[in-house]
């Protein structure tokens, strides 16, 4: 049979996955080591290895490394990698590259949980738990409403609509707790929490949040090739033999575990789940098999870099949520410009 | 093997579209579902693919009702070619074709070397293997249609269901697709395709199911089913059926204006 010839020029293909993953992994290690050295107390490479190999609670370098920098590095890595994974999965699930992990109300719900906990003067661990649980409740509400209303018709579209609805209700509830809070004490605490920070992270926080984040990340990694099929739309995916209801449920549960856990550990950190998957897609292409690991690696490096800026930019630490938006937005614009150029 | 649509009724929640649709066909045949827009063609094959649940009747394959088959088994039975559309992400053509392997792979598995061979063979059999490394979003509409047919072949299903495969293509590509449909039937596939162009039915169908208002007007060979009278009533327009002097069995349809 004669072949069909098209006029469009052949475009350079994507970077081979193993090559991209290797380079991104090395970058992540370099950024990680750099982040451990960087800060108001400068750790040289030599001091750092000494402190790492011989932990000593008397030694200043050892305290800085083990009690300040390392927990912070691990927390930022979990949050950055986790949010990038959740965002990448959601963009495929909702068939839309403009979707971020908070689309179904996970961060708004978690934010409200934290705000409520602070308003009621709870202990920090209870605040973190409240944030986590409230995120699950918000997304659970969106899921149930979506299932109820989307039984016939497009279930994905209905889910997005009720998600926006649930998120805005919880945003209003956050405003309400702020309105009720004492402006000299609790209101400040709520506001700072919501702007996001890794400043007071310790190993206990890291352990507590690592469980749900890893529990969410593992199924996304295992099911990643199947996410490709969802990108073709609900009906086509079903006709290709994918049980879309089950897959959708797993992805939403996994992404919600991740997003809620990140808000509970460090407040609301936006933009990563939106921007990082785009960057990963630009390098290795949209095939989830290569894209999900790339997004996770980039997410870790990205948030570590942003956190480095946050804690070194001035004498006072900058809230991380402000920085991810200030850096993420122009960066996203740059990606959009590049994309529109290559499409033209 | 035989695929039987038995007294099938169905549609959407507020709107019954299909009424007692009844026909059957075998592998090796090309069946054209022909009718004007909104006559229920798409609803019918969505119901056959079980994307919609019938309110009455059944689809039987070799006598077995498919109503409770899992998605996986359905996808190994019916290769589905949707109307070409552009997904939001620039997948490589080979990756699009590999999606067909979802029904053959375990949940956590990704396609391997043998799957890639199946995908490349499918592309090659349609003469579009050279597109494998191109981006699906950047190839032409005709190429995209061929890639989607290749994907359906990679599902390794005995039945192919094509939704308006020749719509929105230029004449060259329309003929390429129709030629492909015929050669697929010759390879032993059972092909069910929808079209709103009677000429396409004459060109490649072994039988036509002429539909209007959710019912079957006639189900027969194109020459017998597509009379001037029936076509004019199905499309609610006065139509003339003419024969090509060079190819007497190919007829074409022209409207009589005013």
Coordinates of C-alpha atoms in Angstrom, one line a residue:
Chain A
X1 CA 0.0 0.0 0.0
X2 CA 1.2 3.5 -0.8
X3 CA 2.4 5.5 2.1
X4 CA 0.8 8.7 3.1
X5 CA 3.2 11.6 3.0
X6 CA 2.7 14.7 5.1
X7 CA 4.1 18.1 4.6
X8 CA 5.1 18.8 8.2
X9 CA 8.8 18.7 8.8
X10 CA 10.2 15.9 11.0
X11 CA 10.7 17.2 14.5
X12 CA 13.6 16.3 16.7
X13 CA 12.5 13.5 19.0
X14 CA 12.4 13.5 22.8
X15 CA 15.5 12.7 24.9
X16 CA 15.9 8.9 25.5
X17 CA 14.4 8.1 28.9
X18 CA 17.5 6.5 30.5
X19 CA 19.7 9.3 29.4
X20 CA 17.3 12.0 30.7
X21 CA 16.8 10.1 34.0
X22 CA 20.5 9.7 34.6
X23 CA 21.2 13.4 34.0
X24 CA 18.2 14.5 36.1
X25 CA 19.3 12.2 38.9
X26 CA 22.8 13.6 38.9
X27 CA 21.4 17.1 38.9
X28 CA 19.2 16.2 41.9
X29 CA 22.2 14.8 43.8
X30 CA 24.2 17.9 43.1
X31 CA 21.4 20.2 44.1
X32 CA 20.9 18.1 47.3
X33 CA 24.5 18.3 48.3
X34 CA 24.6 22.0 47.5
X35 CA 21.5 22.6 49.6
X36 CA 23.1 20.9 52.6
X37 CA 26.2 23.1 52.3
X38 CA 24.3 26.3 51.8
X39 CA 22.9 28.6 54.6
X40 CA 23.9 31.1 57.2
X41 CA 26.1 28.5 58.8
X42 CA 28.4 27.4 55.8
X43 CA 29.2 23.8 55.8
X44 CA 32.2 22.8 53.6
X45 CA 32.1 19.6 51.7
X46 CA 34.7 18.2 54.1
X47 CA 32.9 19.3 57.3
X48 CA 29.7 17.9 55.9
X49 CA 31.1 14.4 55.3
X50 CA 32.8 14.5 58.7
X51 CA 29.4 15.4 60.3
X52 CA 27.5 12.9 58.2
X53 CA 29.9 10.0 59.1
X54 CA 30.3 10.9 62.8
X55 CA 27.1 12.4 64.2
X56 CA 28.0 14.2 67.3
X57 CA 25.4 16.2 69.3
X58 CA 28.2 18.5 70.7
X59 CA 29.6 19.5 67.3
X60 CA 28.0 22.6 65.7
X61 CA 28.4 21.3 62.1
X62 CA 26.8 18.0 63.1
X63 CA 23.8 19.7 64.7
X64 CA 23.3 21.9 61.7
X65 CA 23.4 18.9 59.4
X66 CA 21.4 16.4 61.3
X67 CA 18.8 18.6 63.1
X68 CA 18.3 21.4 60.6
X69 CA 19.4 20.8 57.0
X70 CA 18.8 17.1 56.6
X71 CA 15.2 17.0 57.8
X72 CA 14.5 20.1 55.7
X73 CA 16.1 18.5 52.6
X74 CA 14.1 15.3 53.1
X75 CA 10.8 17.2 53.6
X76 CA 11.4 19.4 50.6
X77 CA 12.3 16.4 48.5
X78 CA 9.2 14.5 49.5
X79 CA 6.9 17.5 48.9
X80 CA 8.6 18.5 45.6
X81 CA 8.7 15.0 44.2
X82 CA 5.2 14.1 45.5
X83 CA 3.5 17.2 44.1
X84 CA 5.1 16.8 40.7
X85 CA 3.9 13.2 40.6
X86 CA 0.4 14.1 41.7
X87 CA 0.2 16.9 39.2
X88 CA 1.5 14.8 36.3
X89 CA -1.1 12.1 37.1
X90 CA -3.9 14.6 37.3
X91 CA -3.1 16.2 34.0
X92 CA -3.5 12.9 32.3
X93 CA -6.6 11.9 34.3
X94 CA -8.4 15.1 33.5
X95 CA -7.0 15.2 30.0
X96 CA -5.9 18.8 30.5
X97 CA -2.3 20.2 30.8
X98 CA -3.6 23.1 32.9
X99 CA -4.7 21.0 35.9
X100 CA -2.8 21.0 39.2
X101 CA -3.1 18.7 42.2
X102 CA -5.4 21.0 44.0
X103 CA -8.2 20.8 41.4
X104 CA -10.4 18.6 43.5
X105 CA -10.0 20.7 46.7
X106 CA -7.2 18.8 48.4
X107 CA -5.2 21.8 49.4
X108 CA -8.2 24.0 50.2
X109 CA -9.5 21.2 52.4
X110 CA -6.1 20.7 54.1
X111 CA -5.6 24.4 54.5
X112 CA -9.0 24.6 56.3
X113 CA -8.0 21.7 58.5
X114 CA -4.8 23.4 59.5
X115 CA -6.5 26.8 60.0
X116 CA -9.2 25.3 62.2
X117 CA -6.6 23.5 64.3
X118 CA -4.6 26.7 64.8
X119 CA -7.8 28.7 65.6
X120 CA -8.7 26.1 68.3
X121 CA -5.2 26.2 69.7
X122 CA -4.4 22.6 69.0
X123 CA -1.0 20.9 69.4
X124 CA 1.1 20.9 66.2
X125 CA 0.7 17.1 65.6
X126 CA -3.1 17.4 65.9
X127 CA -3.0 20.4 63.5
X128 CA -1.1 18.3 61.0
X129 CA -3.5 15.4 61.3
X130 CA -6.5 17.8 61.0
X131 CA -5.0 19.2 57.8
X132 CA -4.4 15.7 56.3
X133 CA -7.9 14.4 57.2
X134 CA -9.7 17.5 56.0
X135 CA -7.9 17.2 52.6
X136 CA -9.2 13.7 52.3
X137 CA -12.7 14.8 53.3
X138 CA -12.7 17.6 50.7
X139 CA -11.7 15.3 47.9
X140 CA -14.0 12.6 49.1
X141 CA -16.9 15.0 48.9
X142 CA -15.9 16.0 45.4
X143 CA -15.6 12.4 44.4
X144 CA -19.1 11.4 45.8
X145 CA -20.8 14.4 44.3
X146 CA -19.1 13.7 41.0
X147 CA -20.1 10.1 41.0
X148 CA -23.7 11.0 41.9
X149 CA -24.0 13.7 39.2
X150 CA -21.8 12.2 36.5
X151 CA -23.3 8.7 36.3
X152 CA -24.5 9.4 32.8
X153 CA -22.6 11.8 30.7
X154 CA -18.9 12.8 31.1
X155 CA -17.7 11.8 34.6
X156 CA -14.4 13.6 34.2
X157 CA -16.0 17.0 33.4
X158 CA -18.5 16.6 36.3
X159 CA -15.6 15.8 38.6
X160 CA -13.7 19.0 37.7
X161 CA -16.8 21.1 38.1
X162 CA -17.7 19.8 41.6
X163 CA -14.0 19.9 42.5
X164 CA -13.9 23.6 41.8
X165 CA -17.1 24.0 43.8
X166 CA -15.7 22.1 46.8
X167 CA -12.4 24.0 46.7
X168 CA -14.1 27.3 46.7
X169 CA -16.3 26.3 49.7
X170 CA -13.3 25.3 51.7
X171 CA -11.5 28.5 50.6
X172 CA -14.4 30.4 52.1
X173 CA -14.2 28.3 55.3
X174 CA -10.5 29.3 55.5
X175 CA -11.4 32.9 55.2
X176 CA -14.0 32.4 58.0
X177 CA -11.5 30.9 60.4
X178 CA -9.2 33.8 59.6
X179 CA -12.0 36.2 60.3
X180 CA -12.7 34.5 63.6
X181 CA -9.1 34.4 64.7
X182 CA -7.4 36.8 67.1
X183 CA -5.5 39.2 64.7
X184 CA -2.4 39.5 66.9
X185 CA -1.7 35.8 67.5
X186 CA -3.7 33.1 65.7
X187 CA -4.4 35.0 62.5
X188 CA -0.7 35.5 62.0
X189 CA -0.1 31.8 62.6
X190 CA -2.8 30.8 60.2
X191 CA -1.6 33.2 57.5
X192 CA 2.0 32.0 57.8
X193 CA 1.0 28.3 57.7
X194 CA -1.0 28.9 54.5
X195 CA 1.9 30.7 52.8
X196 CA 4.0 27.6 53.3
X197 CA 7.4 27.0 55.0
X198 CA 10.0 24.3 55.8
X199 CA 11.4 26.4 58.6
X200 CA 10.4 24.4 61.7
X201 CA 10.7 20.9 60.1
X202 CA 12.1 18.1 62.3
X203 CA 12.6 14.4 61.7
X204 CA 9.2 13.5 63.3
X205 CA 7.4 15.6 60.7
X206 CA 9.4 14.0 57.9
X207 CA 8.5 10.5 59.2
X208 CA 4.8 11.3 59.7
X209 CA 4.4 12.7 56.1
X210 CA 6.6 10.2 54.4
X211 CA 4.1 7.4 54.9
X212 CA 1.1 9.0 53.0
X213 CA 3.4 10.6 50.4
X214 CA 5.1 7.3 49.6
X215 CA 1.8 5.4 49.8
X216 CA 0.5 7.7 47.1
X217 CA 3.6 7.7 45.0
X218 CA 4.0 3.9 44.7
X219 CA 0.7 3.2 42.9
X220 CA 1.3 6.2 40.6
X221 CA 4.7 4.8 39.7
X222 CA 3.4 1.3 39.2
X223 CA 0.4 2.3 37.1
X224 CA 2.2 5.0 35.1
X225 CA 2.1 3.4 31.7
X226 CA -1.7 2.9 32.0
X227 CA -2.1 6.7 32.6
X228 CA -1.2 7.2 28.9
X229 CA -4.4 5.5 27.9
X230 CA -6.5 7.9 30.0
X231 CA -5.1 10.8 28.0
X232 CA -7.1 9.6 25.0
X233 CA -10.4 10.4 26.9
X234 CA -12.9 8.4 28.9
X235 CA -14.6 6.4 26.1
X236 CA -11.5 5.6 24.1
X237 CA -9.7 4.4 27.2
X238 CA -12.6 2.1 28.1
X239 CA -12.7 0.8 24.5
X240 CA -9.0 0.1 24.8
X241 CA -9.7 -2.2 27.7
X242 CA -8.9 0.0 30.7
X243 CA -11.2 0.0 33.7
X244 CA -11.4 3.7 33.9
X245 CA -13.5 3.9 37.1
X246 CA -11.0 1.8 39.1
X247 CA -8.0 3.6 37.7
X248 CA -9.5 7.0 38.3
X249 CA -10.3 6.1 41.9
X250 CA -6.7 4.9 42.5
X251 CA -5.1 7.9 41.0
X252 CA -7.3 10.4 42.8
X253 CA -6.8 8.6 46.1
X254 CA -3.0 8.5 45.6
X255 CA -2.8 12.1 44.5
X256 CA -5.0 13.2 47.5
X257 CA -2.8 11.3 50.0
X258 CA 0.2 13.2 48.6
X259 CA -1.4 16.7 48.4
X260 CA -3.0 16.5 51.8
X261 CA 0.3 15.3 53.4
X262 CA 2.3 18.1 51.8
X263 CA -0.1 20.8 53.1
X264 CA 0.0 19.2 56.6
X265 CA 3.8 19.3 56.7
X266 CA 4.6 22.6 55.1
X267 CA 1.5 24.5 54.2
X268 CA 0.3 25.4 50.7
X269 CA 3.0 25.2 48.1
X270 CA 1.5 25.9 44.7
X271 CA 2.7 25.7 41.1
X272 CA 5.0 22.7 41.4
X273 CA 2.3 20.2 40.3
X274 CA 1.4 22.4 37.4
X275 CA 4.9 23.5 36.1
X276 CA 7.1 20.5 36.7
X277 CA 5.2 18.0 34.6
X278 CA 5.4 20.4 31.7
X279 CA 9.1 20.6 32.0
X280 CA 9.4 16.8 32.2
X281 CA 7.1 16.4 29.2
X282 CA 9.3 18.8 27.2
X283 CA 12.4 16.7 27.9
X284 CA 11.2 13.1 27.7
X285 CA 7.8 13.5 26.0
X286 CA 4.4 12.8 27.3
X287 CA 4.7 9.0 27.6
X288 CA 4.1 8.5 31.4
X289 CA 6.5 5.6 31.5
X290 CA 9.4 8.0 31.2
X291 CA 7.6 11.2 32.2
X292 CA 6.6 10.2 35.8
X293 CA 10.1 9.4 37.0
X294 CA 11.5 12.5 35.2
X295 CA 8.8 14.7 36.9
X296 CA 9.6 13.3 40.3
X297 CA 13.3 14.0 39.9
X298 CA 12.7 17.5 38.6
X299 CA 10.2 18.2 41.3
X300 CA 12.7 17.3 44.0
X301 CA 15.5 19.5 42.5
X302 CA 13.0 22.4 41.8
X303 CA 11.7 22.6 45.3
X304 CA 15.2 22.2 46.9
X305 CA 16.4 25.1 44.8
X306 CA 13.4 27.3 45.7
X307 CA 13.9 26.4 49.3
X308 CA 17.5 27.4 49.0
X309 CA 16.4 30.8 47.7
X310 CA 13.8 31.1 50.5
X311 CA 16.3 30.7 53.3
X312 CA 19.2 32.6 51.8
X313 CA 17.5 35.5 50.1
X314 CA 17.5 37.8 53.2
X315 CA 17.8 37.8 57.0
X316 CA 14.2 36.8 57.3
X317 CA 13.1 33.6 55.7
X318 CA 10.7 34.0 52.7
X319 CA 7.5 31.9 52.8
X320 CA 8.0 29.1 50.2
X321 CA 4.5 29.4 48.7
X322 CA 5.2 33.0 47.7
X323 CA 8.5 32.0 46.0
X324 CA 7.1 29.0 44.1
X325 CA 4.5 31.3 42.7
X326 CA 7.0 34.1 41.9
X327 CA 9.4 31.7 40.2
X328 CA 6.8 29.2 38.9
X329 CA 4.6 31.7 37.1
X330 CA 7.2 33.4 34.9
X331 CA 8.8 29.9 34.3
X332 CA 5.4 28.6 33.2
X333 CA 5.0 31.6 30.8
X334 CA 8.4 30.8 29.4
X335 CA 7.3 27.2 28.7
X336 CA 4.1 28.4 27.1
X337 CA 6.0 30.7 24.8
X338 CA 8.4 27.9 23.8
X339 CA 5.5 25.6 23.2
X340 CA 3.6 28.0 21.0
X341 CA 6.8 28.7 19.0
X342 CA 7.5 25.0 18.3
X343 CA 3.8 24.6 17.3
X344 CA 3.9 27.5 14.9
Chain B
X1 CA -17.5 -16.1 13.8
X2 CA -20.8 -14.3 14.0
X3 CA -21.8 -11.0 15.7
X4 CA -25.5 -10.6 16.3
X5 CA -27.3 -7.5 17.3
X6 CA -30.6 -8.7 18.7
X7 CA -33.6 -6.4 19.1
X8 CA -31.4 -3.7 20.6
X9 CA -32.9 -0.6 22.1
X10 CA -31.1 2.1 23.9
X11 CA -29.8 5.6 24.0
X12 CA -29.3 8.3 26.6
X13 CA -31.1 8.9 29.9
X14 CA -33.7 11.3 28.6
X15 CA -33.7 10.1 25.1
X16 CA -34.3 6.7 23.7
X17 CA -32.5 6.6 20.3
X18 CA -32.4 3.1 19.1
X19 CA -35.5 1.0 18.5
X20 CA -35.3 -2.7 18.0
X21 CA -32.1 -2.8 16.0
X22 CA -31.7 -6.3 14.6
X23 CA -28.9 -7.6 12.3
X24 CA -26.0 -9.9 12.3
X25 CA -22.8 -10.3 10.3
X26 CA -19.7 -12.5 10.0
X27 CA -15.9 -12.0 10.0
X28 CA -14.7 -11.1 6.5
X29 CA -17.6 -8.8 5.9
X30 CA -17.7 -5.0 5.8
X31 CA -21.0 -3.7 7.2
X32 CA -21.7 0.0 6.6
X33 CA -24.0 1.8 9.0
X34 CA -25.4 4.5 6.8
X35 CA -27.8 7.3 7.7
X36 CA -28.1 11.1 8.1
X37 CA -26.7 12.9 11.2
X38 CA -28.5 12.0 14.3
X39 CA -30.0 8.8 13.0
X40 CA -28.5 6.7 15.8
X41 CA -25.3 5.3 14.1
X42 CA -23.0 6.4 16.7
X43 CA -25.4 5.5 19.5
X44 CA -25.7 2.0 18.0
X45 CA -22.0 1.2 17.9
X46 CA -21.4 2.8 21.3
X47 CA -24.0 0.4 22.6
X48 CA -22.3 -2.5 20.7
X49 CA -19.0 -1.5 22.4
X50 CA -20.9 -1.3 25.6
X51 CA -19.9 2.3 26.2
X52 CA -23.7 2.7 26.5
X53 CA -26.0 0.2 28.2
X54 CA -28.9 -1.1 26.1
X55 CA -32.4 -0.8 27.6
X56 CA -33.5 -3.9 25.8
X57 CA -32.0 -6.6 23.6
X58 CA -28.5 -8.0 23.5
X59 CA -25.3 -8.1 21.5
X60 CA -24.2 -11.7 21.0
X61 CA -20.8 -13.0 19.9
X62 CA -20.9 -16.6 18.7
X63 CA -24.1 -16.8 20.7
X64 CA -22.7 -15.5 23.9
X65 CA -24.2 -12.3 25.4
X66 CA -21.4 -9.7 26.0
X67 CA -23.3 -7.7 28.5
X68 CA -21.2 -8.8 31.5
X69 CA -17.8 -9.1 29.8
X70 CA -15.0 -7.2 31.5
X71 CA -13.5 -4.2 29.6
X72 CA -10.3 -6.2 28.9
X73 CA -12.1 -9.0 27.1
X74 CA -14.2 -6.5 25.1
X75 CA -11.1 -4.7 24.0
X76 CA -9.6 -8.0 22.8
X77 CA -12.7 -8.6 20.8
X78 CA -13.4 -5.2 19.3
X79 CA -10.8 -2.9 17.9
X80 CA -12.1 0.6 18.1
X81 CA -11.2 3.4 15.7
X82 CA -12.7 6.6 16.9
X83 CA -12.9 9.7 14.8
X84 CA -9.4 11.2 14.7
X85 CA -9.0 13.9 17.3
X86 CA -6.0 15.6 18.8
X87 CA -5.1 14.7 22.4
X88 CA -3.6 17.5 24.6
X89 CA -0.2 15.8 24.7
X90 CA 2.3 15.2 21.9
X91 CA 2.6 11.4 22.1
X92 CA 4.9 9.7 19.6
X93 CA 2.9 7.7 17.0
X94 CA 4.4 4.4 18.3
X95 CA 3.3 5.2 21.8
X96 CA -0.3 5.8 20.6
X97 CA -0.4 2.5 18.8
X98 CA 1.1 0.8 21.9
X99 CA -1.9 1.9 24.0
X100 CA -3.7 -0.9 22.2
X101 CA -1.7 -3.4 24.3
X102 CA -3.5 -2.2 27.5
X103 CA -6.0 -5.0 27.2
X104 CA -3.2 -7.6 26.9
X105 CA -1.0 -6.4 29.7
X106 CA -1.2 -6.8 33.4
X107 CA -2.2 -3.7 35.4
X108 CA 1.3 -2.8 36.5
X109 CA 3.1 -3.8 33.3
X110 CA 4.3 -1.7 30.5
X111 CA 4.6 -2.9 26.9
X112 CA 7.8 -4.7 26.0
X113 CA 9.7 -5.8 22.9
X114 CA 7.0 -8.2 21.6
X115 CA 4.4 -5.5 22.0
X116 CA 6.5 -3.0 20.1
X117 CA 6.9 -5.6 17.3
X118 CA 3.1 -6.0 17.2
X119 CA 2.7 -2.2 17.0
X120 CA 5.3 -1.8 14.3
X121 CA 3.8 -4.6 12.3
X122 CA 0.4 -2.9 12.5
X123 CA 1.9 0.3 11.3
X124 CA 3.8 -1.4 8.5
X125 CA 0.8 -3.3 7.2
X126 CA -0.9 0.0 6.6
X127 CA 2.2 1.6 5.1
X128 CA 2.7 4.1 7.8
X129 CA 5.7 2.7 9.7
X130 CA 7.7 5.8 8.8
X131 CA 5.5 7.8 11.1
X132 CA 6.5 5.7 14.2
X133 CA 8.8 8.3 15.7
X134 CA 6.8 11.3 14.7
X135 CA 4.5 13.2 17.1
X136 CA 0.9 12.2 16.8
X137 CA -0.2 15.9 17.1
X138 CA 1.9 17.0 14.2
X139 CA 0.9 14.5 11.5
X140 CA -2.0 15.1 9.0
X141 CA -5.6 14.1 9.5
X142 CA -5.3 11.3 7.0
X143 CA -2.2 9.9 8.7
X144 CA -3.8 10.2 12.1
X145 CA -6.7 8.0 10.8
X146 CA -4.3 5.4 9.6
X147 CA -2.5 5.4 12.9
X148 CA -5.8 4.9 14.8
X149 CA -6.6 2.0 12.4
X150 CA -3.1 0.6 13.2
X151 CA -3.8 0.9 16.9
X152 CA -7.0 -1.1 16.4
X153 CA -5.1 -3.8 14.6
X154 CA -2.6 -3.9 17.5
X155 CA -5.5 -4.8 19.8
X156 CA -5.4 -8.1 17.9
X157 CA -9.2 -8.2 17.9
X158 CA -11.2 -10.1 15.3
X159 CA -13.7 -7.3 14.9
X160 CA -13.0 -3.7 13.9
X161 CA -15.4 -0.9 14.6
X162 CA -14.8 2.4 12.8
X163 CA -16.6 5.7 13.5
X164 CA -16.8 7.8 10.3
X165 CA -13.3 6.8 9.2
X166 CA -13.5 8.8 6.0
X167 CA -15.2 11.9 7.3
X168 CA -13.2 15.1 7.2
X169 CA -10.6 13.7 4.9
X170 CA -9.8 14.8 1.4
X171 CA -10.6 12.5 -1.6
X172 CA -7.1 10.8 -1.7
X173 CA -7.2 9.9 1.9
X174 CA -10.9 8.9 1.8
X175 CA -10.0 6.4 -0.9
X176 CA -7.0 5.2 1.0
X177 CA -9.1 4.5 4.1
X178 CA -11.8 2.7 2.1
X179 CA -9.2 0.6 0.4
X180 CA -7.7 -0.2 3.8
X181 CA -11.2 -1.2 5.1
X182 CA -11.6 -3.6 2.1
X183 CA -8.2 -5.2 2.5
X184 CA -8.9 -5.7 6.3
X185 CA -12.0 -7.6 5.5
X186 CA -10.0 -9.7 3.0
X187 CA -7.5 -10.4 5.8
X188 CA -10.4 -11.9 7.8
X189 CA -11.5 -9.1 10.1
X190 CA -15.2 -8.3 10.6
X191 CA -15.6 -4.6 9.9
X192 CA -18.4 -2.4 11.1
X193 CA -18.1 1.2 10.0
X194 CA -20.4 4.2 10.1
X195 CA -20.6 6.7 7.2
X196 CA -23.1 9.3 6.0
X197 CA -21.9 9.0 2.4
X198 CA -23.8 6.4 0.4
X199 CA -21.0 6.2 -2.2
X200 CA -18.6 4.9 0.5
X201 CA -21.1 2.1 1.1
X202 CA -21.1 1.2 -2.6
X203 CA -17.3 1.3 -2.7
X204 CA -16.5 -1.0 0.2
X205 CA -19.5 -2.5 2.0
X206 CA -20.6 -6.1 1.6
X207 CA -23.8 -5.1 3.3
X208 CA -25.4 -1.8 4.3
X209 CA -27.6 -1.1 7.3
X210 CA -29.6 2.0 6.3
X211 CA -30.8 3.8 9.3
X212 CA -33.1 6.7 10.1
X213 CA -34.7 7.8 13.3
X214 CA -33.1 5.0 15.3
X215 CA -34.6 2.3 13.2
X216 CA -33.3 0.1 10.4
X217 CA -34.9 1.0 7.0
X218 CA -33.1 -1.9 5.2
X219 CA -30.2 -4.3 5.6
X220 CA -28.9 -5.8 2.5
X221 CA -26.2 -5.5 -0.2
X222 CA -25.6 -1.9 -1.2
X223 CA -27.2 -2.5 -4.7
X224 CA -30.4 -3.9 -3.2
X225 CA -30.6 -1.8 0.0
X226 CA -29.8 1.6 -1.4
X227 CA -32.6 2.4 -3.9
X228 CA -33.4 5.9 -4.8
X229 CA -36.6 5.7 -2.9
X230 CA -35.1 4.4 0.3
X231 CA -32.2 6.8 0.3
X232 CA -34.4 9.8 -0.5
X233 CA -36.6 8.9 2.5
X234 CA -33.7 8.2 4.8
X235 CA -32.0 11.5 4.0
X236 CA -35.3 13.4 3.6
X237 CA -34.0 14.9 0.3
X238 CA -34.7 13.9 -3.3
X239 CA -31.7 11.9 -4.4
X240 CA -30.7 10.2 -7.6
X241 CA -28.7 7.0 -7.8
X242 CA -26.4 6.9 -10.9
X243 CA -24.1 4.1 -12.0
X244 CA -20.6 4.7 -13.2
X245 CA -20.3 3.7 -16.9
X246 CA -16.8 2.3 -16.2
X247 CA -17.7 0.5 -12.9
X248 CA -21.3 -0.6 -13.2
X249 CA -21.4 -2.0 -9.6
X250 CA -20.3 1.3 -8.1
X251 CA -23.1 3.8 -7.9
X252 CA -23.1 7.3 -6.7
X253 CA -25.7 9.6 -5.3
X254 CA -26.5 13.1 -6.3
X255 CA -29.1 15.3 -4.8
X256 CA -31.8 17.0 -6.9
X257 CA -31.8 20.6 -5.8
X258 CA -35.1 22.6 -5.8

